[in-house]
Short mmCIF file of C-alpha atoms and ligand atoms in Angstrom, two decimals:
data_model
loop_
_atom_site.label_atom_id
_atom_site.label_comp_id
_atom_site.label_asym_id
_atom_site.label_seq_id
_atom_site.Cartn_x
_atom_site.Cartn_y
_atom_site.Cartn_z
CA UNK A 894 13.27 67.83 -14.62
CA UNK A 895 16.71 68.95 -12.97
CA UNK A 896 18.79 69.45 -16.27
CA UNK A 897 18.00 72.37 -18.72
CA UNK A 898 18.79 72.50 -22.02
CA UNK A 899 20.62 75.57 -22.87
CA UNK A 900 20.94 75.12 -26.68
CA UNK A 901 19.22 73.10 -28.89
CA UNK A 902 19.80 69.66 -27.97
CA UNK A 903 22.67 70.65 -25.58
CA UNK A 904 22.15 70.27 -21.60
CA UNK A 905 23.24 70.78 -18.37
CA UNK A 906 23.76 67.74 -16.10
CA UNK A 907 25.77 69.40 -13.25
CA UNK A 908 25.26 69.64 -10.14
CA UNK A 909 24.74 71.95 -7.47
CA UNK A 910 26.82 72.13 -4.13
CA UNK A 911 24.74 74.35 -1.78
CA UNK A 912 27.25 73.79 1.44
CA UNK A 913 30.21 74.40 -0.07
CA UNK A 914 32.05 77.42 2.56
CA UNK A 915 35.75 76.76 1.35
CA UNK A 916 37.43 76.16 -1.41
CA UNK A 917 41.12 76.14 -1.02
CA UNK A 918 41.25 79.21 0.74
CA UNK A 919 38.35 80.99 -1.04
CA UNK A 920 35.60 81.44 0.97
CA UNK A 921 32.51 80.43 -0.85
CA UNK A 922 30.01 81.82 1.31
CA UNK A 923 27.61 81.08 -1.24
CA UNK A 924 28.03 77.54 -2.51
CA UNK A 925 29.05 77.23 -6.17
CA UNK A 926 27.93 74.64 -9.21
CA UNK A 927 30.14 71.91 -10.89
CA UNK A 928 28.84 72.54 -14.37
CA UNK A 929 28.90 69.53 -16.80
CA UNK A 930 27.08 68.98 -20.50
CA UNK A 931 25.57 66.84 -22.63
CA UNK A 932 25.56 67.08 -25.92
CA UNK A 933 23.45 65.21 -27.93
CA UNK A 934 23.72 64.49 -31.63
CA UNK A 935 24.58 61.46 -33.62
CA UNK A 936 27.56 60.88 -31.57
CA UNK A 937 26.47 61.97 -27.42
CA UNK A 938 29.38 63.72 -25.61
CA UNK A 939 29.51 64.90 -22.01
CA UNK A 940 31.92 67.50 -21.48
CA UNK A 941 33.44 67.47 -17.78
CA UNK A 942 32.11 65.76 -14.66
CA UNK A 943 31.68 66.71 -11.20
CA UNK A 944 32.92 66.61 -7.70
CA UNK A 945 33.09 63.29 -6.59
CA UNK A 946 30.73 62.84 -3.84
CA UNK A 947 27.79 64.18 -6.49
CA UNK A 948 28.65 61.57 -9.05
CA UNK A 949 25.09 60.16 -8.61
CA UNK A 950 23.73 63.18 -9.01
CA UNK A 951 25.22 63.74 -12.21
CA UNK A 952 24.54 60.31 -13.20
CA UNK A 953 20.34 60.67 -12.45
CA UNK A 954 20.86 64.44 -14.55
CA UNK A 955 22.37 62.20 -17.51
CA UNK A 956 19.58 59.21 -16.67
CA UNK A 957 16.68 62.14 -17.52
CA UNK A 958 18.00 62.44 -20.92
CA UNK A 959 19.58 59.54 -22.25
CA UNK A 960 21.24 56.12 -20.63
CA UNK A 961 24.75 56.47 -19.72
CA UNK A 962 25.83 53.97 -21.51
CA UNK A 963 24.50 55.82 -25.00
CA UNK A 964 27.47 58.56 -24.19
CA UNK A 965 30.16 58.26 -26.62
CA UNK A 966 32.42 60.57 -26.25
CA UNK A 967 33.57 62.47 -22.76
CA UNK A 968 35.33 65.82 -23.12
CA UNK A 969 37.78 66.78 -20.50
CA UNK A 970 38.66 70.56 -20.23
CA UNK A 971 40.03 70.61 -17.01
CA UNK A 972 41.49 67.76 -14.69
CA UNK A 973 41.36 69.37 -11.23
CA UNK A 974 38.99 67.41 -9.12
CA UNK A 975 35.91 69.17 -8.87
CA UNK A 976 35.42 68.31 -12.45
CA UNK A 977 37.11 65.17 -12.48
CA UNK A 978 36.42 63.63 -8.81
CA UNK A 979 33.84 61.71 -10.69
CA UNK A 980 35.33 60.80 -13.89
CA UNK A 981 36.76 56.99 -13.45
CA UNK A 982 33.23 55.93 -11.80
CA UNK A 983 31.65 57.67 -15.08
CA UNK A 984 34.59 56.04 -17.46
CA UNK A 985 33.66 52.22 -15.84
CA UNK A 986 29.86 53.31 -16.06
CA UNK A 987 29.57 54.67 -19.90
CA UNK A 988 32.95 52.88 -21.14
CA UNK A 989 33.55 55.67 -23.92
CA UNK A 990 34.85 54.92 -27.38
CA UNK A 991 37.35 58.25 -27.07
CA UNK A 992 38.64 60.61 -24.02
CA UNK A 993 39.48 64.13 -25.69
CA UNK A 994 41.71 66.16 -23.54
CA UNK A 995 44.59 68.27 -23.97
CA UNK A 996 48.25 66.98 -23.91
CA UNK A 997 48.85 68.27 -20.81
CA UNK A 998 45.33 66.87 -19.43
CA UNK A 999 46.92 63.82 -20.61
CA UNK A 1000 49.88 63.86 -18.37
CA UNK A 1001 47.33 65.40 -15.70
CA UNK A 1002 45.11 62.93 -16.06
CA UNK A 1003 47.71 59.77 -15.75
CA UNK A 1004 49.02 61.62 -12.75
CA UNK A 1005 46.08 61.93 -10.72
CA UNK A 1006 44.43 58.56 -11.94
CA UNK A 1007 47.04 56.17 -13.08
CA UNK A 1008 44.84 54.53 -15.95
CA UNK A 1009 47.47 53.84 -19.35
CA UNK A 1010 44.42 52.05 -20.36
CA UNK A 1011 41.80 54.54 -20.77
CA UNK A 1012 40.93 55.64 -24.75
CA UNK A 1013 42.53 58.64 -24.40
CA UNK A 1014 42.73 60.84 -27.80
CA UNK A 1015 44.78 63.88 -27.62
CA UNK A 1016 43.53 66.94 -29.28
CA UNK A 1017 45.23 70.74 -29.50
CA UNK A 1018 44.18 74.07 -30.16
CA UNK A 1019 42.52 74.20 -33.74
CA UNK A 1020 41.49 70.51 -33.75
CA UNK A 1021 37.95 69.44 -34.11
CA UNK A 1022 35.73 66.91 -33.89
CA UNK A 1023 32.19 66.11 -35.30
CA UNK A 1024 28.93 65.04 -33.37
CA UNK A 1025 27.01 65.06 -36.29
CA UNK A 1026 25.57 68.23 -36.99
CA UNK A 1027 27.32 69.82 -34.27
CA UNK A 1028 31.10 69.81 -34.50
CA UNK A 1029 33.26 70.33 -31.49
CA UNK A 1030 36.69 72.57 -31.61
CA UNK A 1031 39.16 72.70 -29.41
CA UNK A 1032 41.40 75.90 -28.00
CA UNK A 1033 44.24 75.21 -25.12
CA UNK A 1034 44.14 77.48 -22.44
CA UNK A 1035 47.35 76.78 -20.33
CA UNK A 1036 47.58 78.61 -16.84
CA UNK A 1037 43.93 79.29 -17.24
CA UNK A 1038 44.46 78.35 -14.82
CA UNK A 1039 45.79 74.62 -14.52
CA UNK A 1040 48.75 73.63 -17.59
CA UNK A 1041 45.47 71.38 -18.97
CA UNK A 1042 42.61 73.80 -19.35
CA UNK A 1043 41.02 73.58 -22.86
CA UNK A 1044 37.80 75.15 -24.00
CA UNK A 1045 35.49 73.60 -26.29
CA UNK A 1046 33.54 75.55 -28.79
CA UNK A 1047 30.63 74.82 -31.06
CA UNK A 1048 29.95 76.96 -33.76
CA UNK A 1049 27.01 75.87 -34.83
CA UNK A 1050 25.54 77.06 -31.51
CA UNK A 1051 28.04 79.84 -31.17
CA UNK A 1052 28.71 78.12 -27.58
CA UNK A 1053 31.66 78.42 -25.69
CA UNK A 1054 31.91 76.25 -23.13
CA UNK A 1055 34.85 77.74 -21.02
CA UNK A 1056 36.16 75.62 -18.17
CA UNK A 1057 36.56 77.09 -14.64
CA UNK A 1058 37.26 80.92 -17.10
CA UNK A 1059 34.17 83.19 -16.69
CA UNK A 1060 33.28 81.17 -13.85
CA UNK A 1061 31.44 82.42 -9.92
CA UNK A 1062 31.08 80.37 -7.20
CA UNK A 1063 27.37 80.86 -6.24
CA UNK A 1064 25.05 78.28 -5.79
CA UNK A 1065 21.46 78.94 -7.73
CA UNK A 1066 18.58 77.00 -8.94
CA UNK A 1067 18.79 79.32 -11.68
CA UNK A 1068 20.79 78.87 -14.60
CA UNK A 1069 21.44 81.47 -17.06
CA UNK A 1070 22.87 85.38 -16.39
CA UNK A 1071 19.84 87.38 -17.17
CA UNK A 1072 17.71 84.77 -14.31
CA UNK A 1073 19.55 86.14 -11.02
CA UNK A 1074 20.59 89.68 -9.65
CA UNK A 1075 23.25 91.10 -12.45
CA UNK A 1076 25.14 93.32 -9.44
CA UNK A 1077 25.44 90.23 -7.35
CA UNK A 1078 25.95 88.00 -10.06
CA UNK A 1079 29.34 90.53 -11.11
CA UNK A 1080 30.49 90.91 -8.03
CA UNK A 1081 30.73 86.83 -7.74
CA UNK A 1082 32.49 86.67 -11.08
CA UNK A 1083 35.11 89.97 -9.83
CA UNK A 1084 35.77 87.75 -6.59
CA UNK A 1085 35.98 84.46 -9.02
CA UNK A 1086 38.58 86.46 -11.12
CA UNK A 1087 40.61 87.90 -8.00
CA UNK A 1088 41.27 84.74 -6.18
CA UNK A 1089 41.85 82.68 -9.08
CA UNK A 1090 42.91 84.24 -12.06
CA UNK A 1091 44.44 87.53 -11.39
CA UNK A 1092 47.80 85.68 -11.41
CA UNK A 1093 47.21 84.81 -14.62
CA UNK A 1094 46.10 87.96 -15.95
CA UNK A 1095 49.25 88.52 -18.76
CA UNK A 1096 47.85 84.98 -19.88
CA UNK A 1097 44.23 86.52 -19.92
CA UNK A 1098 45.15 89.05 -21.98
CA UNK A 1099 46.60 87.36 -24.27
CA UNK A 1100 43.98 85.03 -24.44
CA UNK A 1101 41.14 87.64 -24.80
CA UNK A 1102 43.33 88.69 -28.00
CA UNK A 1103 43.59 85.19 -29.29
CA UNK A 1104 39.80 84.92 -29.25
CA UNK A 1105 39.22 88.42 -30.64
CA UNK A 1106 41.98 87.50 -33.65
CA UNK A 1107 39.91 84.26 -34.18
CA UNK A 1108 36.67 86.02 -34.86
CA UNK A 1109 34.55 83.48 -33.23
CA UNK A 1110 30.80 84.50 -33.07
CA UNK A 1111 29.77 83.52 -29.42
CA UNK A 1112 26.59 84.20 -28.17
CA UNK A 1113 26.47 82.06 -24.95
CA UNK A 1114 29.87 81.34 -22.75
CA UNK A 1115 29.23 78.44 -20.28
CA UNK A 1116 31.46 77.82 -17.57
CA UNK A 1117 31.98 75.47 -15.29
CA UNK A 1118 31.10 77.02 -12.03
CA UNK A 1119 28.13 78.87 -11.72
CA UNK A 1120 26.12 80.80 -14.34
CA UNK A 1121 25.64 80.78 -17.62
CA UNK A 1122 26.39 84.07 -19.86
CA UNK A 1123 24.07 84.89 -22.71
CA UNK A 1124 22.54 88.42 -22.01
CA UNK A 1125 25.89 89.36 -20.52
CA UNK A 1126 27.95 87.82 -23.19
CA UNK A 1127 29.99 91.37 -24.01
CA UNK A 1128 29.89 92.29 -20.18
CA UNK A 1129 31.71 89.57 -18.91
CA UNK A 1130 34.49 89.82 -21.51
CA UNK A 1131 34.54 93.32 -21.02
CA UNK A 1132 35.12 92.97 -17.80
CA UNK A 1133 37.93 90.50 -18.03
CA UNK A 1134 39.80 92.62 -20.18
CA UNK A 1135 39.80 95.31 -17.51
CA UNK A 1136 40.57 92.79 -14.63
CA UNK A 1137 43.45 91.68 -16.56
CA UNK A 1138 44.77 95.09 -17.37
CA UNK A 1139 44.50 95.08 -13.62
CA UNK A 1140 42.96 98.32 -13.96
CA UNK A 1141 42.10 100.57 -11.14
CA UNK A 1142 39.94 103.23 -9.45
CA UNK A 1143 40.56 106.28 -7.91
CA UNK A 1144 40.17 103.84 -4.81
CA UNK A 1145 41.90 102.87 -1.50
CA UNK A 1146 41.43 99.36 0.67
CA UNK A 1147 42.54 99.89 4.44
CA UNK A 1148 42.84 96.54 5.79
CA UNK A 1149 44.10 96.03 9.33
CA UNK A 1150 44.36 93.83 12.19
CA UNK A 1151 44.35 95.59 15.86
CA UNK A 1152 45.03 94.20 19.18
CA UNK A 1153 44.11 97.17 22.20
CA UNK A 1154 42.40 99.42 19.18
CA UNK A 1155 45.73 101.68 18.68
CA UNK A 1156 46.25 100.14 14.97
CA UNK A 1157 42.69 100.37 14.60
CA UNK A 1158 42.92 104.19 15.51
CA UNK A 1159 45.47 105.37 12.94
CA UNK A 1160 43.67 103.07 10.47
CA UNK A 1161 40.67 105.85 11.33
CA UNK A 1162 42.90 108.76 10.88
CA UNK A 1163 44.41 107.85 7.52
CA UNK A 1164 40.53 107.22 6.36
CA UNK A 1165 39.86 110.64 7.34
CA UNK A 1166 43.09 111.84 5.41
CA UNK A 1167 41.90 110.05 1.75
CA UNK A 1168 38.12 110.81 2.32
CA UNK A 1169 39.53 114.28 1.92
CA UNK A 1170 40.95 114.21 -1.05
CA UNK A 1171 37.74 112.60 -2.51
CA UNK A 1172 38.79 109.10 -2.35
CA UNK A 1173 36.59 105.98 -2.13
CA UNK A 1174 37.79 103.53 0.68
CA UNK A 1175 37.09 100.60 2.34
CA UNK A 1176 37.84 99.90 5.57
CA UNK A 1177 38.51 96.52 6.12
CA UNK A 1178 39.35 94.76 9.69
CA UNK A 1179 41.21 91.18 9.23
CA UNK A 1180 38.82 89.91 12.03
CA UNK A 1181 35.37 90.37 10.05
CA UNK A 1182 36.61 90.11 6.51
CA UNK A 1183 37.68 86.78 4.71
CA UNK A 1184 41.43 87.05 2.80
CA UNK A 1185 39.29 86.17 -0.48
CA UNK A 1186 36.94 89.13 -0.12
CA UNK A 1187 40.10 91.71 0.87
CA UNK A 1188 41.84 90.41 -2.54
CA UNK A 1189 38.32 91.21 -4.37
CA UNK A 1190 38.20 94.77 -3.03
CA UNK A 1191 41.77 94.88 -4.04
CA UNK A 1192 41.64 93.81 -7.65
CA UNK A 1193 40.58 97.03 -9.02
CA UNK A 1194 42.06 99.26 -6.02
CA UNK A 1195 45.03 101.79 -6.52
CA UNK A 1196 46.63 102.16 -3.33
CA UNK A 1197 46.12 99.98 -0.35
CA UNK A 1198 47.40 100.81 3.32
CA UNK A 1199 48.06 97.77 5.32
CA UNK A 1200 47.65 97.87 9.40
CA UNK A 1201 49.11 95.98 11.90
CA UNK A 1202 50.92 95.86 15.37
CA UNK A 1203 53.73 94.40 16.36
CA UNK A 1204 53.17 90.78 17.77
CA UNK A 1205 56.75 88.69 19.15
CA UNK A 1206 58.84 90.89 16.42
CA UNK A 1207 56.81 90.40 13.58
CA UNK A 1208 53.06 91.33 12.53
CA UNK A 1209 49.98 89.57 13.45
CA UNK A 1210 49.00 86.25 11.94
CA UNK A 1211 45.66 87.09 10.12
CA UNK A 1212 48.47 89.74 8.15
CA UNK A 1213 51.17 87.70 7.19
CA UNK A 1214 48.34 85.41 6.26
CA UNK A 1215 46.79 87.81 4.16
CA UNK A 1216 50.17 89.07 2.84
CA UNK A 1217 51.42 85.82 1.81
CA UNK A 1218 47.87 84.70 -0.16
CA UNK A 1219 48.32 88.35 -2.26
CA UNK A 1220 51.60 87.69 -2.91
CA UNK A 1221 50.71 84.58 -4.75
CA UNK A 1222 48.02 86.25 -6.74
CA UNK A 1223 50.45 89.04 -8.01
CA UNK A 1224 48.45 92.22 -8.23
CA UNK A 1225 50.35 94.80 -10.07
CA UNK A 1226 50.92 98.54 -10.56
CA UNK A 1227 49.61 99.26 -6.93
CA UNK A 1228 50.77 102.31 -4.02
CA UNK A 1229 50.94 100.90 -0.56
CA UNK A 1230 52.06 101.78 2.78
CA UNK A 1231 52.13 100.22 6.39
CA UNK A 1232 51.70 101.19 9.56
CA UNK A 1233 51.02 99.95 13.08
CA UNK A 1234 51.26 100.19 16.96
CA UNK A 1235 54.22 98.46 18.84
CA UNK A 1236 54.96 97.64 22.61
CA UNK A 1237 58.86 97.76 22.53
CA UNK A 1238 60.50 96.44 18.80
CA UNK A 1239 57.91 97.46 16.27
CA UNK A 1240 59.07 94.88 13.29
CA UNK A 1241 56.19 94.68 11.50
CA UNK A 1242 55.74 97.80 9.27
CA UNK A 1243 59.31 96.50 8.09
CA UNK A 1244 58.67 93.06 7.45
CA UNK A 1245 55.17 94.15 5.74
CA UNK A 1246 57.01 97.45 3.39
CA UNK A 1247 59.05 93.18 2.26
CA UNK A 1248 56.25 92.27 1.20
CA UNK A 1249 55.23 95.01 -0.60
CA UNK A 1250 58.59 95.16 -1.81
CA UNK A 1251 58.29 91.87 -3.30
CA UNK A 1252 54.87 92.97 -4.90
CA UNK A 1253 56.32 95.85 -6.85
CA UNK A 1254 54.31 98.03 -5.19
CA UNK A 1255 54.70 101.72 -5.44
CA UNK A 1256 55.76 102.50 -1.39
CA UNK A 1257 55.23 105.98 -0.98
CA UNK A 1258 56.15 106.34 2.59
CA UNK A 1259 58.27 104.15 4.79
CA UNK A 1260 55.38 103.95 6.79
CA UNK A 1261 53.75 104.88 10.29
CA UNK A 1262 54.80 103.21 13.86
CA UNK A 1263 53.39 104.12 17.14
CA UNK A 1264 54.37 102.92 20.38
CA UNK A 1265 51.76 101.86 22.41
CA UNK A 1266 48.95 103.82 22.38
CA UNK A 1267 48.63 107.33 19.66
CA UNK A 1268 48.86 110.58 20.39
CA UNK A 1269 46.97 113.51 18.61
CA UNK A 1270 50.61 114.12 16.80
CA UNK A 1271 50.86 110.54 15.69
CA UNK A 1272 46.76 110.74 14.40
CA UNK A 1273 48.45 113.67 12.49
CA UNK A 1274 50.64 112.43 10.81
CA UNK A 1275 48.12 109.31 9.79
CA UNK A 1276 46.04 111.82 8.30
CA UNK A 1277 48.94 112.92 6.48
CA UNK A 1278 49.80 110.23 5.31
CA UNK A 1279 46.21 109.63 3.78
CA UNK A 1280 46.06 112.89 2.23
CA UNK A 1281 49.70 111.81 0.65
CA UNK A 1282 48.56 108.74 -1.04
CA UNK A 1283 44.96 110.05 -1.93
CA UNK A 1284 46.86 112.69 -4.09
CA UNK A 1285 49.08 109.88 -5.60
CA UNK A 1286 45.89 108.41 -6.63
CA UNK A 1287 44.73 111.06 -8.21
CA UNK A 1288 47.95 111.40 -9.91
FE1 FEO B 1195 36.96 74.21 -11.05
FE2 FEO B 1195 40.39 74.32 -11.31
O1 FEO B 1195 37.97 74.02 -11.15
#
């Protein structure tokens, strides 16, 4: 069997995408999964589908358990194509009695598939349906991470099916959190949060408060990507709280690109100043680190130092890429500084400062510019910048 029973009569029927390496700008260098769940009761419900190229695998998985034609309901927790790409074909095959979706999900389904004739049943927060012995309660989770997103909660099984929230992009043959290496699992979960949910941190905070108020009993969280949480439910909820508050460690990220090593030499001098203050530091060269891994390191860091030489009156394209991506994710509460070498004009530091102002970074220093190749005096200023930032991190 390729499928897996996750609770009595509730089965994982999703697919593993071992080969995806880019998820619109996010480096999925260990692949991902598209999780789909079959709830078997007097009524049979399929919760979410999979990306279109994997449609046949989904059908084969369902056939391990039942004829697809016997499915009564399809629940669409989220309309993004990685979960709905195969929906039209599945609807043609299943001919469901009802398709449950949120109000915004209804609009999104219409604008994606242009099918007025599907048997939509719009559900809001607080609505529930009975499948027989099991019930499914719906909770709209607008902007986590799309307007249409919602959770499905099955109280009889204490199971929260959480759409994209609590996911990880990691392809594995294992299905549960306690079957894989935990530090690696948490690293994937953190990267997923940083790249997909950081922008919506205020919504995550409100949602966690609401779930606590509702007193939902949850002993399993099944997201639409990656491993299912059963051993570490408390820890992933606690981690989401910490990430949503953007709590920072005494840590700095030095991210830079360099042409002829001058900016890199400056980065190493800044590193020295920070190190002497006892700060934990990540040095990340943009040539060898993907933007999505850098953003993951920035999630829990207090300070970011951005280094770029000047090219054509601006910064290097790699730094512009990172700053554009990072600004969209709205990190909060960071200290920042810029540095870089230049040949004759030296605008890179000014442009980086402009990005940091828009991101509301606390810019503690106007930044350091060095003409061509740094001398000992320049490098001493870089060490002092590291010291200054290190002291600010420690408060
Ligand atoms: Fe996994 Fe927002 O789709």
